[in-house]
């Protein structure tokens, strides 16, 4: 649960090492008690970038050197070679289970990336709709963008792209689980519509989000899931960081100032790691927020996250690179 963004963006940071042929595939987590070296090879004790695990930090376990293990292979987010070996004496393993099958690419047990309730976190994706519609390639398939362009729609707040269950070891591939079809009530459709503008024209985009993402969690039915997602987007929009975007429509924000507002809201600099600004060129397109698996009832994102901050994540190629970010206004 500690590194959801690093998992979400894993496919963008290079080729990852495959699981060792002689080791025992495993799942669970490892909590470090001290600073210890994280080796690429047990036998050679290679650690070219002097990478160390951090005391109190939790890491995903990919495999162990044997059933009666004295070494564990863990995933260390933020490294170009994130699969590393650490001594069992360095900390303690929690919830360790052994697999019989695995994916050669990621070490994930076969089929686990489309099995419901295997997520360890969520990602909330909130769109700045004018920025998306004006600068992204949507190929004429977004009637809400045509509505913005014509002036039929007026949108001056963040909108819901999706609430995505995320499994660290699956990277961006956790989804498309088996489950019930989306059948939202009329009350829920009315609740969602102002915050997911595609719902003004139909439910195809909502159905896509449910079939790909929402169905992979079973704590909420479809009505509760979309309502919870809307509540989270509203909380983000009403936060200091969200309102900083809204009050600068037609102008620009500073990325540094945005993250300063996040830090002030949450009372911790580490909270910045839970947020990702996505740009199309120099224009804001989306805000993504890493959330814990247990989405606690709360009046603000601070209560939902409750101090469960992500580790420093890998760079996303769509991340806003410049400090000055333009906030598109809808219409012409």
CSV table of C-alpha atoms in Angstrom, one decimal:
chain,number,residue,atom,x,y,z
A,1,UNK,CA,0.0,0.0,0.0
A,2,UNK,CA,3.0,2.2,0.4
A,3,UNK,CA,3.9,2.7,-3.2
A,4,UNK,CA,0.8,2.8,-5.4
A,5,UNK,CA,2.1,5.5,-7.9
A,6,UNK,CA,5.4,3.7,-8.5
A,7,UNK,CA,3.3,0.6,-9.3
A,8,UNK,CA,0.9,2.4,-11.5
A,9,UNK,CA,3.7,3.9,-13.6
A,10,UNK,CA,6.1,0.9,-13.6
A,11,UNK,CA,5.8,0.3,-17.3
A,12,UNK,CA,7.2,3.7,-18.1
A,13,UNK,CA,10.5,3.5,-16.3
A,14,UNK,CA,12.3,0.8,-18.2
A,15,UNK,CA,12.7,-3.0,-18.4
A,16,UNK,CA,12.5,-4.7,-15.1
A,17,UNK,CA,14.4,-7.8,-14.1
A,18,UNK,CA,12.7,-11.1,-14.3
A,19,UNK,CA,12.2,-13.4,-11.4
A,20,UNK,CA,15.1,-15.8,-10.7
A,21,UNK,CA,14.8,-19.3,-12.0
A,22,UNK,CA,16.0,-20.9,-8.8
A,23,UNK,CA,14.1,-18.8,-6.2
A,24,UNK,CA,10.7,-19.4,-4.7
A,25,UNK,CA,7.9,-17.1,-5.9
A,26,UNK,CA,6.1,-15.4,-3.0
A,27,UNK,CA,3.7,-12.6,-2.0
A,28,UNK,CA,3.5,-10.5,1.0
A,29,UNK,CA,5.3,-7.5,2.4
A,30,UNK,CA,8.6,-6.8,4.1
A,31,UNK,CA,9.1,-4.1,6.8
A,32,UNK,CA,12.6,-2.9,7.3
A,33,UNK,CA,14.0,-2.3,10.8
A,34,UNK,CA,17.2,-0.7,9.8
A,35,UNK,CA,19.2,0.6,6.8
A,36,UNK,CA,20.3,-2.4,4.8
A,37,UNK,CA,21.8,-2.7,1.4
A,38,UNK,CA,19.5,-3.9,-1.4
A,39,UNK,CA,21.5,-6.1,-3.8
A,40,UNK,CA,20.9,-6.9,-7.4
A,41,UNK,CA,22.6,-10.3,-6.9
A,42,UNK,CA,22.9,-12.3,-3.6
A,43,UNK,CA,26.0,-14.2,-4.8
A,44,UNK,CA,27.9,-11.2,-6.2
A,45,UNK,CA,26.6,-8.8,-3.6
A,46,UNK,CA,26.2,-6.1,-6.4
A,47,UNK,CA,24.7,-2.8,-5.5
A,48,UNK,CA,26.0,-0.3,-8.1
A,49,UNK,CA,23.8,2.6,-6.9
A,50,UNK,CA,24.3,2.0,-3.2
A,51,UNK,CA,20.6,1.4,-2.7
A,52,UNK,CA,19.4,0.8,0.8
A,53,UNK,CA,16.0,0.0,2.4
A,54,UNK,CA,14.7,2.5,4.9
A,55,UNK,CA,13.7,1.7,8.5
A,56,UNK,CA,9.9,1.5,9.0
A,57,UNK,CA,9.3,1.3,5.2
A,58,UNK,CA,7.1,-1.5,3.8
A,59,UNK,CA,8.1,-3.2,0.5
A,60,UNK,CA,6.4,-5.7,-1.7
A,61,UNK,CA,7.9,-9.2,-1.6
A,62,UNK,CA,8.3,-10.9,-5.0
A,63,UNK,CA,10.2,-14.0,-4.1
A,64,UNK,CA,12.5,-15.6,-1.5
A,65,UNK,CA,15.7,-17.6,-2.1
A,66,UNK,CA,14.2,-20.8,-0.6
A,67,UNK,CA,11.3,-21.9,1.6
A,68,UNK,CA,13.4,-21.6,4.7
A,69,UNK,CA,14.5,-18.2,3.4
A,70,UNK,CA,17.3,-16.0,4.6
A,71,UNK,CA,17.0,-13.6,1.7
A,72,UNK,CA,13.9,-11.9,0.2
A,73,UNK,CA,13.6,-10.2,-3.2
A,74,UNK,CA,11.6,-7.0,-2.8
A,75,UNK,CA,10.4,-4.3,-5.1
A,76,UNK,CA,12.0,-0.9,-4.3
A,77,UNK,CA,10.0,1.9,-6.0
A,78,UNK,CA,11.9,4.8,-7.7
A,79,UNK,CA,14.9,2.7,-8.8
A,80,UNK,CA,15.7,1.9,-12.4
A,81,UNK,CA,16.3,-1.7,-11.2
A,82,UNK,CA,13.7,-2.0,-8.5
A,83,UNK,CA,13.8,-5.8,-7.9
A,84,UNK,CA,16.5,-6.2,-5.1
A,85,UNK,CA,17.5,-8.8,-2.5
A,86,UNK,CA,17.6,-7.9,1.1
A,87,UNK,CA,18.6,-10.0,4.1
A,88,UNK,CA,15.8,-11.4,6.2
A,89,UNK,CA,17.7,-10.2,9.3
A,90,UNK,CA,17.1,-6.6,8.2
A,91,UNK,CA,13.4,-6.7,9.1
A,92,UNK,CA,10.3,-8.8,9.2
A,93,UNK,CA,8.0,-10.4,6.6
A,94,UNK,CA,4.2,-10.0,6.9
A,95,UNK,CA,1.5,-12.1,5.2
A,96,UNK,CA,4.0,-14.1,3.3
A,97,UNK,CA,2.5,-16.7,0.9
A,98,UNK,CA,4.2,-18.9,-1.7
A,99,UNK,CA,3.0,-19.1,-5.3
A,100,UNK,CA,3.0,-22.1,-7.7
A,101,UNK,CA,2.8,-20.0,-10.9
A,102,UNK,CA,4.1,-16.7,-11.9
A,103,UNK,CA,4.3,-14.2,-14.7
A,104,UNK,CA,7.8,-14.0,-16.1
A,105,UNK,CA,7.6,-10.3,-16.6
A,106,UNK,CA,6.5,-9.2,-13.2
A,107,UNK,CA,6.7,-12.1,-10.7
A,108,UNK,CA,2.9,-11.8,-10.3
A,109,UNK,CA,1.1,-15.1,-9.7
A,110,UNK,CA,-0.8,-16.2,-12.8
A,111,UNK,CA,-4.2,-14.5,-13.2
A,112,UNK,CA,-3.9,-12.3,-10.1
A,113,UNK,CA,-4.1,-9.1,-12.1
A,114,UNK,CA,-7.7,-9.7,-13.0
A,115,UNK,CA,-8.9,-11.3,-9.8
A,116,UNK,CA,-11.3,-9.1,-7.7
A,117,UNK,CA,-10.1,-7.7,-4.3
A,118,UNK,CA,-6.4,-8.2,-4.9
A,119,UNK,CA,-5.8,-4.4,-4.9
A,120,UNK,CA,-3.6,-2.8,-2.3
A,121,UNK,CA,-4.6,0.9,-3.0
A,122,UNK,CA,-6.7,3.1,-5.3
A,123,UNK,CA,-5.9,5.9,-7.7
A,124,UNK,CA,-8.4,8.7,-8.0
A,125,UNK,CA,-8.2,10.3,-11.5
A,126,UNK,CA,-9.7,13.8,-11.7
A,127,UNK,CA,-9.9,15.5,-15.1
A,128,UNK,CA,-9.6,19.2,-15.8
A,129,UNK,CA,-12.1,18.8,-18.6
A,130,UNK,CA,-11.4,22.0,-20.6
A,131,UNK,CA,-7.7,21.1,-20.7
A,132,UNK,CA,-8.4,17.6,-21.9
A,133,UNK,CA,-11.0,18.6,-24.5
A,134,UNK,CA,-8.9,21.4,-26.0
A,135,UNK,CA,-5.5,19.7,-26.0
A,136,UNK,CA,-5.9,15.9,-26.0
A,137,UNK,CA,-6.8,13.7,-28.9
A,138,UNK,CA,-10.2,12.3,-28.2
A,139,UNK,CA,-11.0,11.5,-31.9
A,140,UNK,CA,-14.6,13.0,-31.8
A,141,UNK,CA,-15.8,10.4,-29.3
A,142,UNK,CA,-16.4,12.8,-26.4
A,143,UNK,CA,-19.8,14.6,-26.7
A,144,UNK,CA,-19.0,16.5,-23.5
A,145,UNK,CA,-16.1,18.1,-25.3
A,146,UNK,CA,-18.4,19.2,-28.1
A,147,UNK,CA,-20.7,20.6,-25.5
A,148,UNK,CA,-17.9,22.6,-24.0
A,149,UNK,CA,-16.8,23.9,-27.3
A,150,UNK,CA,-20.3,25.0,-28.3
A,151,UNK,CA,-21.0,26.6,-24.9
A,152,UNK,CA,-23.8,24.1,-24.1
A,153,UNK,CA,-21.7,22.9,-21.1
A,154,UNK,CA,-20.0,25.1,-18.5
A,155,UNK,CA,-17.5,23.3,-16.4
A,156,UNK,CA,-15.5,25.1,-13.7
A,157,UNK,CA,-14.4,22.3,-11.4
A,158,UNK,CA,-12.5,19.0,-11.5
A,159,UNK,CA,-14.5,16.1,-13.0
A,160,UNK,CA,-14.3,12.4,-12.5
A,161,UNK,CA,-12.3,10.2,-14.8
A,162,UNK,CA,-12.2,7.2,-12.6
A,163,UNK,CA,-11.5,5.5,-9.2
A,164,UNK,CA,-9.0,2.7,-10.0
A,165,UNK,CA,-8.3,-0.2,-7.7
A,166,UNK,CA,-4.5,-0.7,-8.0
A,167,UNK,CA,-2.3,-3.7,-7.3
A,168,UNK,CA,1.4,-2.8,-6.9
A,169,UNK,CA,2.8,-5.9,-8.5
A,170,UNK,CA,0.6,-5.6,-11.6
A,171,UNK,CA,1.7,-2.1,-12.5
A,172,UNK,CA,-0.9,-0.7,-14.9
A,173,UNK,CA,-2.4,-4.1,-15.7
A,174,UNK,CA,-4.7,-4.7,-12.8
A,175,UNK,CA,-8.3,-4.7,-14.1
A,176,UNK,CA,-11.0,-6.3,-16.2
A,177,UNK,CA,-12.1,-8.7,-13.4
A,178,UNK,CA,-15.2,-10.8,-13.5
A,179,UNK,CA,-18.3,-9.4,-11.8
A,180,UNK,CA,-21.8,-7.9,-12.2
A,181,UNK,CA,-22.8,-5.5,-14.9
A,182,UNK,CA,-23.3,-1.8,-14.2
A,183,UNK,CA,-26.9,-1.0,-13.5
A,184,UNK,CA,-27.0,2.4,-11.8
A,185,UNK,CA,-30.2,3.7,-10.2
A,186,UNK,CA,-31.7,7.0,-11.5
A,187,UNK,CA,-30.8,8.7,-8.2
A,188,UNK,CA,-27.1,7.7,-8.7
A,189,UNK,CA,-27.1,8.9,-12.3
A,190,UNK,CA,-28.3,12.3,-11.2
A,191,UNK,CA,-25.7,12.3,-8.4
A,192,UNK,CA,-22.9,11.5,-10.8
A,193,UNK,CA,-23.9,13.6,-13.8
A,194,UNK,CA,-22.6,17.0,-12.7
A,195,UNK,CA,-19.2,15.5,-11.9
A,196,UNK,CA,-18.8,13.1,-14.8
A,197,UNK,CA,-20.1,15.1,-17.7
A,198,UNK,CA,-20.1,12.2,-20.2
A,199,UNK,CA,-23.2,11.0,-18.2
A,200,UNK,CA,-25.2,13.9,-19.7
A,201,UNK,CA,-25.0,12.1,-23.0
A,202,UNK,CA,-25.1,8.4,-22.0
A,203,UNK,CA,-23.3,5.9,-19.7
A,204,UNK,CA,-20.8,4.3,-22.1
A,205,UNK,CA,-17.8,5.9,-20.4
A,206,UNK,CA,-19.1,5.1,-17.0
A,207,UNK,CA,-19.7,1.5,-18.1
A,208,UNK,CA,-16.1,1.3,-19.4
A,209,UNK,CA,-14.8,2.6,-16.1
A,210,UNK,CA,-16.8,0.0,-14.2
A,211,UNK,CA,-15.9,-2.9,-16.4
A,212,UNK,CA,-12.2,-2.1,-16.4
A,213,UNK,CA,-11.7,-0.8,-12.8
A,214,UNK,CA,-14.7,-0.7,-10.5
A,215,UNK,CA,-15.6,-4.4,-10.9
A,216,UNK,CA,-12.2,-5.3,-9.4
A,217,UNK,CA,-13.3,-4.3,-5.9
A,218,UNK,CA,-16.3,-5.8,-4.2
A,219,UNK,CA,-16.6,-3.6,-1.1
A,220,UNK,CA,-19.1,-1.4,-3.0
A,221,UNK,CA,-21.8,-2.1,-5.5
A,222,UNK,CA,-21.9,0.0,-8.7
A,223,UNK,CA,-24.1,2.7,-7.1
A,224,UNK,CA,-21.9,3.1,-4.0
A,225,UNK,CA,-18.8,3.0,-6.1
A,226,UNK,CA,-19.7,5.9,-8.3
A,227,UNK,CA,-21.1,7.9,-5.4
A,228,UNK,CA,-17.9,7.4,-3.5
A,229,UNK,CA,-15.8,8.4,-6.5
A,230,UNK,CA,-17.9,11.6,-6.9
A,231,UNK,CA,-17.5,12.4,-3.2
A,232,UNK,CA,-13.7,12.0,-3.5
A,233,UNK,CA,-13.5,14.3,-6.6
A,234,UNK,CA,-15.6,16.9,-4.8
A,235,UNK,CA,-13.3,16.7,-1.8
A,236,UNK,CA,-10.3,17.1,-4.1
A,237,UNK,CA,-11.9,20.0,-5.9
A,238,UNK,CA,-12.7,21.8,-2.6
A,239,UNK,CA,-9.2,21.3,-1.1
A,240,UNK,CA,-6.8,24.1,-1.1
A,241,UNK,CA,-4.9,22.6,-4.0
A,242,UNK,CA,-8.1,22.0,-6.0
A,243,UNK,CA,-9.3,25.6,-5.4
A,244,UNK,CA,-5.9,26.9,-6.5
A,245,UNK,CA,-6.7,25.4,-9.9
A,246,UNK,CA,-10.3,26.7,-10.0
A,247,UNK,CA,-9.4,30.2,-9.1
A,248,UNK,CA,-6.9,30.4,-12.0
A,249,UNK,CA,-9.1,29.3,-14.8
A,250,UNK,CA,-7.9,31.0,-18.0
A,251,UNK,CA,-4.5,31.7,-16.4
A,252,UNK,CA,-1.8,29.6,-14.9
A,253,UNK,CA,-0.7,27.9,-11.7
A,254,UNK,CA,2.7,27.1,-10.3
A,255,UNK,CA,3.4,23.4,-9.8
A,256,UNK,CA,5.5,24.3,-6.7
A,257,UNK,CA,2.7,26.3,-5.2
A,258,UNK,CA,0.2,23.5,-5.9
A,259,UNK,CA,2.3,21.0,-3.9
A,260,UNK,CA,2.8,23.6,-1.1
A,261,UNK,CA,-1.0,23.7,-0.7
A,262,UNK,CA,-1.0,19.9,-0.6
A,263,UNK,CA,1.6,19.9,2.1
A,264,UNK,CA,-0.3,22.5,4.1
A,265,UNK,CA,-3.6,20.6,3.8
A,266,UNK,CA,-2.1,17.3,4.9
A,267,UNK,CA,0.5,18.7,7.3
A,268,UNK,CA,3.3,16.6,5.8
A,269,UNK,CA,5.7,17.1,2.9
A,270,UNK,CA,5.4,13.3,2.2
A,271,UNK,CA,1.8,13.9,1.1
A,272,UNK,CA,3.1,15.4,-2.1
A,273,UNK,CA,4.0,11.9,-3.2
A,274,UNK,CA,0.3,11.0,-3.3
A,275,UNK,CA,-0.4,13.6,-6.0
A,276,UNK,CA,0.5,13.6,-9.7
A,277,UNK,CA,-0.2,16.5,-12.2
A,278,UNK,CA,-0.7,15.3,-15.8
A,279,UNK,CA,-0.3,17.7,-18.6
A,280,UNK,CA,-0.9,17.9,-22.3
A,281,UNK,CA,2.0,20.0,-23.4
A,282,UNK,CA,1.9,23.0,-21.0
A,283,UNK,CA,-1.8,22.6,-20.2
A,284,UNK,CA,-3.2,20.8,-17.1
A,285,UNK,CA,-5.2,17.7,-18.1
A,286,UNK,CA,-5.6,15.6,-15.0
A,287,UNK,CA,-4.8,15.3,-11.3
A,288,UNK,CA,-4.2,11.8,-9.9
A,289,UNK,CA,-4.3,11.0,-6.2
A,290,UNK,CA,-3.0,7.8,-4.5
A,291,UNK,CA,-5.5,6.6,-1.9
A,292,UNK,CA,-5.3,3.6,0.5
A,293,UNK,CA,-7.2,0.4,0.1
A,294,UNK,CA,-9.5,1.2,2.9
A,295,UNK,CA,-11.4,4.3,1.8
A,296,UNK,CA,-12.4,5.7,5.2
A,297,UNK,CA,-15.5,7.9,5.5
A,298,UNK,CA,-14.3,11.5,5.8
A,299,UNK,CA,-15.2,15.0,5.0
A,300,UNK,CA,-11.9,15.7,3.3
A,301,UNK,CA,-9.1,13.8,1.5
A,302,UNK,CA,-6.9,14.3,4.6
A,303,UNK,CA,-9.2,12.0,6.6
A,304,UNK,CA,-9.4,9.4,3.7
A,305,UNK,CA,-5.6,9.2,3.3
A,306,UNK,CA,-5.0,9.5,7.1
A,307,UNK,CA,-1.2,9.7,6.8
A,308,UNK,CA,-0.7,6.7,4.5
A,309,UNK,CA,1.6,8.5,2.1
A,310,UNK,CA,3.1,7.0,-1.0
A,311,UNK,CA,6.9,6.8,-1.5
A,312,UNK,CA,8.7,9.0,-4.0
A,313,UNK,CA,7.5,7.7,-7.3
A,314,UNK,CA,9.1,7.2,-10.7
A,315,UNK,CA,8.7,10.0,-13.3
A,316,UNK,CA,5.7,9.7,-15.6
A,317,UNK,CA,6.2,10.8,-19.2
A,318,UNK,CA,2.9,12.7,-19.0
A,319,UNK,CA,3.7,14.5,-15.8
A,320,UNK,CA,3.7,18.3,-16.0
A,321,UNK,CA,7.4,19.1,-16.4
A,322,UNK,CA,7.4,22.9,-16.1
A,323,UNK,CA,6.6,24.9,-13.0
A,324,UNK,CA,4.1,27.1,-14.9
A,325,UNK,CA,1.0,25.1,-15.9
A,326,UNK,CA,-1.8,26.7,-17.9
A,327,UNK,CA,-5.4,26.2,-16.9
A,328,UNK,CA,-7.7,26.1,-19.9
A,329,UNK,CA,-11.1,27.7,-19.9
A,330,UNK,CA,-14.0,26.0,-21.5
A,331,UNK,CA,-15.6,27.2,-24.7
A,332,UNK,CA,-14.4,29.7,-27.3
